Short mmCIF file of C-alpha atoms in Angstrom, two decimals:
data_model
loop_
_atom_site.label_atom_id
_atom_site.label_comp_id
_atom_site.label_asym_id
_atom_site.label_seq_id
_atom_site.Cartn_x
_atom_site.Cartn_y
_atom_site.Cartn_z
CA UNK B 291 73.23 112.40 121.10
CA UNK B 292 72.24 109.30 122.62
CA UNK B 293 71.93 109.26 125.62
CA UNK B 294 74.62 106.71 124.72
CA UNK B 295 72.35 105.29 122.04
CA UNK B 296 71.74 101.90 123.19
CA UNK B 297 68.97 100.72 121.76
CA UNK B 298 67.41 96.88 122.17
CA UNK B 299 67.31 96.10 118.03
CA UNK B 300 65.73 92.46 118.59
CA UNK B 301 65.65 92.50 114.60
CA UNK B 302 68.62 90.65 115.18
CA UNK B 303 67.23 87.57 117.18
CA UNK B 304 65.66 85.53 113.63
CA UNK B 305 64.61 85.37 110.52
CA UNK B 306 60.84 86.23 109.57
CA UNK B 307 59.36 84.77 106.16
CA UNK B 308 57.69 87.37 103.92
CA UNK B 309 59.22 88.29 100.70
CA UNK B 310 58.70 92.06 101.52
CA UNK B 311 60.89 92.41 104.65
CA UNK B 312 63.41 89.11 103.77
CA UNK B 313 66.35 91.53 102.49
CA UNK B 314 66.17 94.03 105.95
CA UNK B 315 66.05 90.82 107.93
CA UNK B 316 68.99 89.20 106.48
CA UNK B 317 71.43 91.88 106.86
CA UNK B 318 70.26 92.09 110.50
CA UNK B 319 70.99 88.27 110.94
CA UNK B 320 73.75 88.58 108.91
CA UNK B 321 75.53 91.24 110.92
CA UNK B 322 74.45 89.49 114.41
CA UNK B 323 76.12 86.56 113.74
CA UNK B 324 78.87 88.44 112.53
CA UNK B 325 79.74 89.85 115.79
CA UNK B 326 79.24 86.77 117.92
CA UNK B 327 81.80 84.80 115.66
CA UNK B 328 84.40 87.76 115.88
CA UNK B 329 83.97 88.23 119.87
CA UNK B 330 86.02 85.97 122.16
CA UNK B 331 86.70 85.66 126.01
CA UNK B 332 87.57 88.78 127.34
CA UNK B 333 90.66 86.63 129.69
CA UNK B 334 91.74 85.78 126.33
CA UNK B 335 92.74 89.20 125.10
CA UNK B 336 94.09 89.72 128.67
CA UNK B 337 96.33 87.14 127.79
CA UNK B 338 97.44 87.72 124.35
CA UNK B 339 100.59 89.52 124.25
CA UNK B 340 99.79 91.13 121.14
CA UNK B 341 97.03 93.21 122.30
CA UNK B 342 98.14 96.88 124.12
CA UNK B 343 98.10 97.55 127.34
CA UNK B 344 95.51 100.40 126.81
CA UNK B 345 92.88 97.97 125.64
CA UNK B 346 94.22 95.36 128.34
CA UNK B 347 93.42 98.36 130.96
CA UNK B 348 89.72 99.38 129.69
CA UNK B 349 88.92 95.11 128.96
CA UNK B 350 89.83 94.82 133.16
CA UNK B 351 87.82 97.97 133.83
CA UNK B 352 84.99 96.31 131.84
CA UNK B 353 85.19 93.21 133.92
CA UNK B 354 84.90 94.40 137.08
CA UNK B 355 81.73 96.42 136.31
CA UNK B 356 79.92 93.23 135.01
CA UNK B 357 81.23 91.70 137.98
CA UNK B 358 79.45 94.76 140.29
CA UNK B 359 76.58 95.13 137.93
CA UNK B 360 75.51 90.93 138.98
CA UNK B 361 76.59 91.04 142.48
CA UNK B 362 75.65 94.58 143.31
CA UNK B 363 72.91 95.09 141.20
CA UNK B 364 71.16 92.20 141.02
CA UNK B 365 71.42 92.60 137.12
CA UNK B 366 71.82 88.98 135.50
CA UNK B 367 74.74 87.11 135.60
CA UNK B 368 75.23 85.26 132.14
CA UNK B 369 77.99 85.51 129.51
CA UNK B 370 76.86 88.60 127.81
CA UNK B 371 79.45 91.57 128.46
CA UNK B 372 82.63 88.92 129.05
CA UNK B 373 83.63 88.65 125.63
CA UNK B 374 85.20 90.96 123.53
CA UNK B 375 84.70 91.99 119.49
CA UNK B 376 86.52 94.92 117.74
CA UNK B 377 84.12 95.76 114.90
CA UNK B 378 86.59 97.76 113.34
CA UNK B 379 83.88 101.51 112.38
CA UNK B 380 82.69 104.06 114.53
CA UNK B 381 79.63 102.25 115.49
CA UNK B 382 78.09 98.70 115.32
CA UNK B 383 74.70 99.59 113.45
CA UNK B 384 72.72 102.70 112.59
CA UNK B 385 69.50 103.59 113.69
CA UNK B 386 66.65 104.98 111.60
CA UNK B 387 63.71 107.15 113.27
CA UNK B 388 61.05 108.90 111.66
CA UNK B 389 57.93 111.13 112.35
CA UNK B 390 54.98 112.51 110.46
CA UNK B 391 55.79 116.36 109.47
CA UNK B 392 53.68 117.51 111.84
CA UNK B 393 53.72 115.01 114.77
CA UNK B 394 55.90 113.50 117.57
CA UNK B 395 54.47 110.10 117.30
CA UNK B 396 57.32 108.03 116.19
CA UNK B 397 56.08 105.53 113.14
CA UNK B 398 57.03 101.35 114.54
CA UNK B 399 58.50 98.57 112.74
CA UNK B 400 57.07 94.84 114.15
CA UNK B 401 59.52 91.80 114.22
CA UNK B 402 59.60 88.45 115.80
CA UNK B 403 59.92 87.61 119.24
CA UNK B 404 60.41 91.43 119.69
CA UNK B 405 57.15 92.82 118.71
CA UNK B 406 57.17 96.79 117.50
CA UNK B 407 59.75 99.43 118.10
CA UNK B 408 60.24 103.24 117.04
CA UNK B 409 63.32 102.42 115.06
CA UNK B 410 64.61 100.06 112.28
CA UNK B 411 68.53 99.56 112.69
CA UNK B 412 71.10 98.69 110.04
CA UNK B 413 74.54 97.45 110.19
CA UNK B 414 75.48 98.63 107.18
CA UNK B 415 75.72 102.42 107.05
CA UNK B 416 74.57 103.68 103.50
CA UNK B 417 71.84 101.06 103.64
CA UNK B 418 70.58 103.31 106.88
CA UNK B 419 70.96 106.25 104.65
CA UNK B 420 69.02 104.71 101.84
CA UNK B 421 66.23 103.83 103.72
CA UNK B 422 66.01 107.81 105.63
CA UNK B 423 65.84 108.70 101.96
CA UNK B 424 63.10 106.64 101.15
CA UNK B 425 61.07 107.58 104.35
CA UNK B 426 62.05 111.33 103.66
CA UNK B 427 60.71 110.85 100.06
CA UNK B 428 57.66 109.77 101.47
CA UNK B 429 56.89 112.98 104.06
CA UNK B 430 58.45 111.90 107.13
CA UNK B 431 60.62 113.91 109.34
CA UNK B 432 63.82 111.54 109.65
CA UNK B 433 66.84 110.84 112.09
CA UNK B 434 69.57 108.46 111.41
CA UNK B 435 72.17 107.89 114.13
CA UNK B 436 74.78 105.74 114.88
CA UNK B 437 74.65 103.33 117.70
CA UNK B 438 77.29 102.31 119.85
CA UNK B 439 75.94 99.29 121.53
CA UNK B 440 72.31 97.26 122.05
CA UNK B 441 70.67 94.22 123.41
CA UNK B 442 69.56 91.23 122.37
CA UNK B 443 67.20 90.65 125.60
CA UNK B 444 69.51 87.55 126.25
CA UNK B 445 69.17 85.46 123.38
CA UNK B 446 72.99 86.18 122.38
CA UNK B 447 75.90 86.99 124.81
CA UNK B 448 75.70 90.48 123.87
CA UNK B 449 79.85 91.19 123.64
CA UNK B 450 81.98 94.11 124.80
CA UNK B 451 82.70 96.31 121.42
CA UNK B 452 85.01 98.33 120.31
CA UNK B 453 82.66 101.29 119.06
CA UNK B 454 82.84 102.11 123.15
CA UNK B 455 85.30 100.04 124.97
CA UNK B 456 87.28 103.49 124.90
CA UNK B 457 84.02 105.14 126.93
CA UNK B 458 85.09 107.46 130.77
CA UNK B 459 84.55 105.33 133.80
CA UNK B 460 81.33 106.51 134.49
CA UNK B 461 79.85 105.87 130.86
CA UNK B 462 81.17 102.80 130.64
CA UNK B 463 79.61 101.52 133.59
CA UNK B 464 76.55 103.08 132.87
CA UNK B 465 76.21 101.50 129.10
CA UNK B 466 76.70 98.18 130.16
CA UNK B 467 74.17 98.70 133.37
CA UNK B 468 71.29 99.73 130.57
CA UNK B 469 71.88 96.96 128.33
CA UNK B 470 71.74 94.39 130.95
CA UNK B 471 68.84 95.72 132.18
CA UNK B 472 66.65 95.14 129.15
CA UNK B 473 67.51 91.18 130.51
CA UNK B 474 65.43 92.24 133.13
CA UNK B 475 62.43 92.80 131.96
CA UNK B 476 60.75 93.70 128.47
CA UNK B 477 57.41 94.81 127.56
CA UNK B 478 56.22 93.97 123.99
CA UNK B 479 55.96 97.09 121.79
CA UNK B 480 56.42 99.52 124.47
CA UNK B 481 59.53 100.80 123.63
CA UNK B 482 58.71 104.36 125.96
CA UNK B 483 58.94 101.57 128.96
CA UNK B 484 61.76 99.41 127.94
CA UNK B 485 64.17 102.30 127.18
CA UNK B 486 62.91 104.06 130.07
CA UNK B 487 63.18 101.63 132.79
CA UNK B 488 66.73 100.83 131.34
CA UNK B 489 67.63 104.34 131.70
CA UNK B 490 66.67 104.46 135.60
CA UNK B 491 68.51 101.32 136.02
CA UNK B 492 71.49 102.78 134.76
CA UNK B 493 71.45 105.63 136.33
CA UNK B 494 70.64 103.97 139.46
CA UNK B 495 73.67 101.93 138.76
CA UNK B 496 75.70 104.41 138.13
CA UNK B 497 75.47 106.40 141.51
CA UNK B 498 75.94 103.24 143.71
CA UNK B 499 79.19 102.37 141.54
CA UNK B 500 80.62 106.21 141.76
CA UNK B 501 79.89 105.95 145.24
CA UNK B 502 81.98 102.43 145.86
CA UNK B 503 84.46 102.68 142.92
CA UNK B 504 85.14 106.34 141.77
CA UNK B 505 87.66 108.63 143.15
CA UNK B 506 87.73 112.20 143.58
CA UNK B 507 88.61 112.81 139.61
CA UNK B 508 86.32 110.70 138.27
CA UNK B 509 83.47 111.95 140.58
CA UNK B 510 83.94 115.37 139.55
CA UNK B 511 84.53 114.60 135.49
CA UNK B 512 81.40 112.72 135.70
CA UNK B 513 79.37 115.56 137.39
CA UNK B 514 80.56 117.59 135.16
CA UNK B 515 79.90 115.08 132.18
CA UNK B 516 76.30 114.37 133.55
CA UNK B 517 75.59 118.22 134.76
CA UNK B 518 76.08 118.90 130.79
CA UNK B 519 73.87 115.68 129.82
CA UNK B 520 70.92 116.69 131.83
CA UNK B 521 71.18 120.49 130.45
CA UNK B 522 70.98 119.00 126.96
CA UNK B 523 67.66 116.76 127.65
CA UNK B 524 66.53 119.97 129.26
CA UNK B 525 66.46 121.70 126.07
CA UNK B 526 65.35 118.92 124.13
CA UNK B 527 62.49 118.44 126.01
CA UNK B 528 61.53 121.92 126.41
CA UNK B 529 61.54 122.14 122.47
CA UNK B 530 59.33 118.96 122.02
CA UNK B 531 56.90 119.91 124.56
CA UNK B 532 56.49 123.26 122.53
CA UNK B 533 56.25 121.30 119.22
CA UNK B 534 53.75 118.50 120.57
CA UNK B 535 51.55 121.98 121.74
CA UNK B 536 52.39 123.52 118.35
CA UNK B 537 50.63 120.39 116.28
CA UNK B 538 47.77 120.41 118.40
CA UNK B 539 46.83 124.32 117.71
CA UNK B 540 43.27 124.31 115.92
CA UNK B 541 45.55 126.38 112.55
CA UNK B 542 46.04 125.92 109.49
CA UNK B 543 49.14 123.03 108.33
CA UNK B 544 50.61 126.24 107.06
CA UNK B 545 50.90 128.01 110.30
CA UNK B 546 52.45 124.72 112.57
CA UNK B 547 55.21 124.66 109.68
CA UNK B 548 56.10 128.08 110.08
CA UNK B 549 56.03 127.68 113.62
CA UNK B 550 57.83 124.42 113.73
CA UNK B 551 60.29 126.02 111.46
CA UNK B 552 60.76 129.12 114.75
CA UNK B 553 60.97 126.34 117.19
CA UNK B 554 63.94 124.78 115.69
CA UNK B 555 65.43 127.96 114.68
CA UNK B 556 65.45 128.69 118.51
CA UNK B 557 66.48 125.66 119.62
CA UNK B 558 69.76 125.60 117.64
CA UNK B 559 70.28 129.02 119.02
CA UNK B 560 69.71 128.34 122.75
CA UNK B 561 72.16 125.19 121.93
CA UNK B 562 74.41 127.81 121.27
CA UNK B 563 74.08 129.49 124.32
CA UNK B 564 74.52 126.20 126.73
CA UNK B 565 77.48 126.00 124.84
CA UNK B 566 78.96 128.88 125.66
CA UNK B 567 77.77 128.15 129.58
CA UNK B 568 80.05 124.85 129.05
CA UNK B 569 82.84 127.00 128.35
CA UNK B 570 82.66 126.00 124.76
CA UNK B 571 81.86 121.91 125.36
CA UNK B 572 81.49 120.73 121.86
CA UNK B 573 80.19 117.10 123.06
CA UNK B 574 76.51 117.13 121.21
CA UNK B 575 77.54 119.35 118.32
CA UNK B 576 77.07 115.75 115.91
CA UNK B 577 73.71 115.85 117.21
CA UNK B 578 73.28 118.78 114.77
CA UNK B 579 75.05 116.86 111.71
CA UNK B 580 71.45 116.70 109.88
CA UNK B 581 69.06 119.12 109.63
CA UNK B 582 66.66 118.68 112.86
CA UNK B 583 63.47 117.07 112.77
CA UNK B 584 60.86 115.56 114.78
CA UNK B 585 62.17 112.83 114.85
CA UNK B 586 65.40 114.00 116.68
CA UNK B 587 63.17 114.69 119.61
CA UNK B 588 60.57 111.97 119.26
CA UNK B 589 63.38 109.67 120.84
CA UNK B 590 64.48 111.15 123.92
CA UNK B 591 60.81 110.49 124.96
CA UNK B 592 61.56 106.45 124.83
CA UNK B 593 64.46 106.70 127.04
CA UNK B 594 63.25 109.88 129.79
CA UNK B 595 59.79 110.06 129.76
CA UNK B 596 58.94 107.21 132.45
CA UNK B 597 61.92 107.60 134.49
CA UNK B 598 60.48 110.04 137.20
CA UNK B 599 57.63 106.72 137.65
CA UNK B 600 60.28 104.44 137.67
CA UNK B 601 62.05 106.40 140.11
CA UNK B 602 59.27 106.61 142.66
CA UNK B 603 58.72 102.88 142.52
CA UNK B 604 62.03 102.60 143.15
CA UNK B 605 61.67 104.61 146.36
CA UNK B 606 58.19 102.60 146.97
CA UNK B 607 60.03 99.37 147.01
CA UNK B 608 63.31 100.36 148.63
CA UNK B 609 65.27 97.47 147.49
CA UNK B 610 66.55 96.24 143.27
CA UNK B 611 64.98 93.11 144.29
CA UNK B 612 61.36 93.90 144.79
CA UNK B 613 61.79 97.08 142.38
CA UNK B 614 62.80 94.52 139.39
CA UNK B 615 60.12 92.28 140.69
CA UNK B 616 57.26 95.09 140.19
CA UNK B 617 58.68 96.23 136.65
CA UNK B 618 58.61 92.66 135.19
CA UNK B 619 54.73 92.73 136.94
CA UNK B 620 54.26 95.65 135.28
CA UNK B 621 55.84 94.37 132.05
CA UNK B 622 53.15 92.04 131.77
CA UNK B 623 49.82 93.52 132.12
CA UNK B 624 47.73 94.83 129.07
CA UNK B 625 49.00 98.22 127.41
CA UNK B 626 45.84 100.22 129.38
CA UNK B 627 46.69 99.11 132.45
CA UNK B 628 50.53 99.18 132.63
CA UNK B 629 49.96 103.15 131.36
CA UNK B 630 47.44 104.03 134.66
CA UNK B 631 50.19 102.87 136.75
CA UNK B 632 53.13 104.34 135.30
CA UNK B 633 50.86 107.46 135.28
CA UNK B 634 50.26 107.20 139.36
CA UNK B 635 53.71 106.45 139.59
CA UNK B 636 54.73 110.14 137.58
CA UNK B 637 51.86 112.06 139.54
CA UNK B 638 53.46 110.76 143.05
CA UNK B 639 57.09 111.93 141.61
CA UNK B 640 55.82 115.30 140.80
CA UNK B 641 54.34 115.19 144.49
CA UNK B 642 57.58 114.29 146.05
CA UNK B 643 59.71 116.79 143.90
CA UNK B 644 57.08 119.54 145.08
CA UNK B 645 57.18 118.50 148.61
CA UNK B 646 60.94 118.38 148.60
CA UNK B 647 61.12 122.13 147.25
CA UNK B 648 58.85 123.11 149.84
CA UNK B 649 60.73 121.64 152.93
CA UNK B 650 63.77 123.32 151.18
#
């Protein structure tokens, strides 16, 4: 799953010295600039009669949501989503995630310019699997997963790719919203904030350009779509709240394997279930391609977990404007600090979902 798996890999922005890391950094650099020389002006594929009129259709439909995502959402309005690069495989890198066996603390990577992040991305496929082989080797519960698109914070013009050009309406719009949000504002090694505050900005994003843009159809496919989206984080996050309570149980090592072993057992089986609810929807079955781990759930924390606090700002300050203005405050202060209010913020959600049931 990825919650469209767009991830910020900044591993991409420049070479670090130190012999250790100087192979990993390479291919990142080396795939980066890769894509930026194979990308060109979205008008000119419009105008090259060579290319379909299928791709001509979805490059226009990309267009005019970067047009609506600067003048409707305030989102930046630079070069990055108006060129084009077909990178000719499923996906443009793959991610790698990992946990301890018996935690939900995902383990970070540093880089320049970037700082730390819960995942260490490869554009080269079995160099992804390599590495989850080595980190398996070593103990650690391991998730590799292909990635469809990511940001480079606006040090590239992040292009349009062909890994999910051929997106619905609605996830189209709502990819390129989250990417261009991590413009907005960034918080050193906080990935839980980044990916989170991206997440409420596409979402955000996407409900003001359904409302404008969509018609009937694609209103309903996308409720559908996102009804079936928001039942699978339900699970997910029902099963790693259960696990993160399961590791902190004064037992033996023993006993929170067996247990963790139950968990996932169930959760595979109540996956079955939804399934069946969906009328047979297969849509997340490749989240099961691998044997599950921690680390499958570790991640949906980095992209949900704050979005409930990010939400009630967003009702404190009414408008994008002021609301972008308080994350990039927010951005800035010291870890300790940025957590209390992000905490406040999730405590006056919970208070506003609780009031809303009771008026109901």
């Amino acid at each position: 799953m990825k919650w469209h798996t767009v991830t910020t890999v900044a591993t991409t922005i420049l070479l670090a010295s130190g012999c250790a890391q100087i192979d990993y950094y390479y291919q990142a650099a080396q795939g980066q600039f890769a894509l930026l020389s194979d990308a060109r002006p979205i008008d000119d594929w419009l105008a090259d009669p060579e290319v379909g009129e299928k791709l001509k259709a979805r490059l226009t439909k990309v267009r005019d949501i970067r047009r609506y995502a600067a003048r409707e959402l305030g989102l930046p309005d630079n070069n990055s989503y108006t060129n084009y690069a077909d990178v000719k495989r499923p996906y443009v890198l793959w991610n790698v995630v990992a946990t301890p066996e018996l935690s939900m603390q995902p383990a970070q990577w540093c880089f320049p310019i970037a700082g730390c992040v819960n995942y260490r991305g490869y554009y080269n496929k079995q160099e992804a699997l390599d590495y989850a082989a080595v980190l398996r080797q070593a103990g650690y519960d391991v998730q590799m997963s292909g990635v469809a698109a990511y940001s480079t914070l606006g040090w590239f013009n992040d292009p349009v790719l062909s890994t999910f050009i051929q997106y619905p309406d609605g996830e189209l719009a709502r990819l390129v919203f989250h990417e261009l949000a991590h413009q907005v504002a960034y918080a050193r090694n906080d990935t839980q904030f980044n990916e989170s505050f991206a997440t409420t900005v596409e979402e955000l994003g996407v409900e003001r350009w359904m409302a404008a843009h969509g018609d009937e159809a694609m209103r309903e496919n996308f409720v559908v779509f996102d009804g079936r989206k928001r039942d699978f984080l339900g699970l997910l996050l029902k099963y790693r709240k259960q696990l993160v309570a399961n590791y902190a149980r004064p037992v033996s090592d023993r006993d929170k394997r067996s247990e963790k072993k139950r968990l996932f057992a169930a959760l595979k089986d109540e996956y079955l279930v939804l399934k069946t609810a969906w009328g047979g929807y297969a849509g997340y079955d490749r989240w099961f391609a691998e044997p599950l781990s921690n680390a499958h759930l570790a991640s949906v924390a980095s992209y949900h977990d704050y979005v409930p606090a990010f939400r009630a700002l967003m009702t404190e300050q009414k408008s994008l404007g002021k609301f972008y203005t308080s994350v990039r405050k927010m951005a800035a202060l010291e870890p300790a600090q940025r957590n209390m209010q992000l905490a406040q913020l999730t405590r006056n959600a919970s208070l506003a979902s609780v009031d809303a049931s009771v008026k109901r």
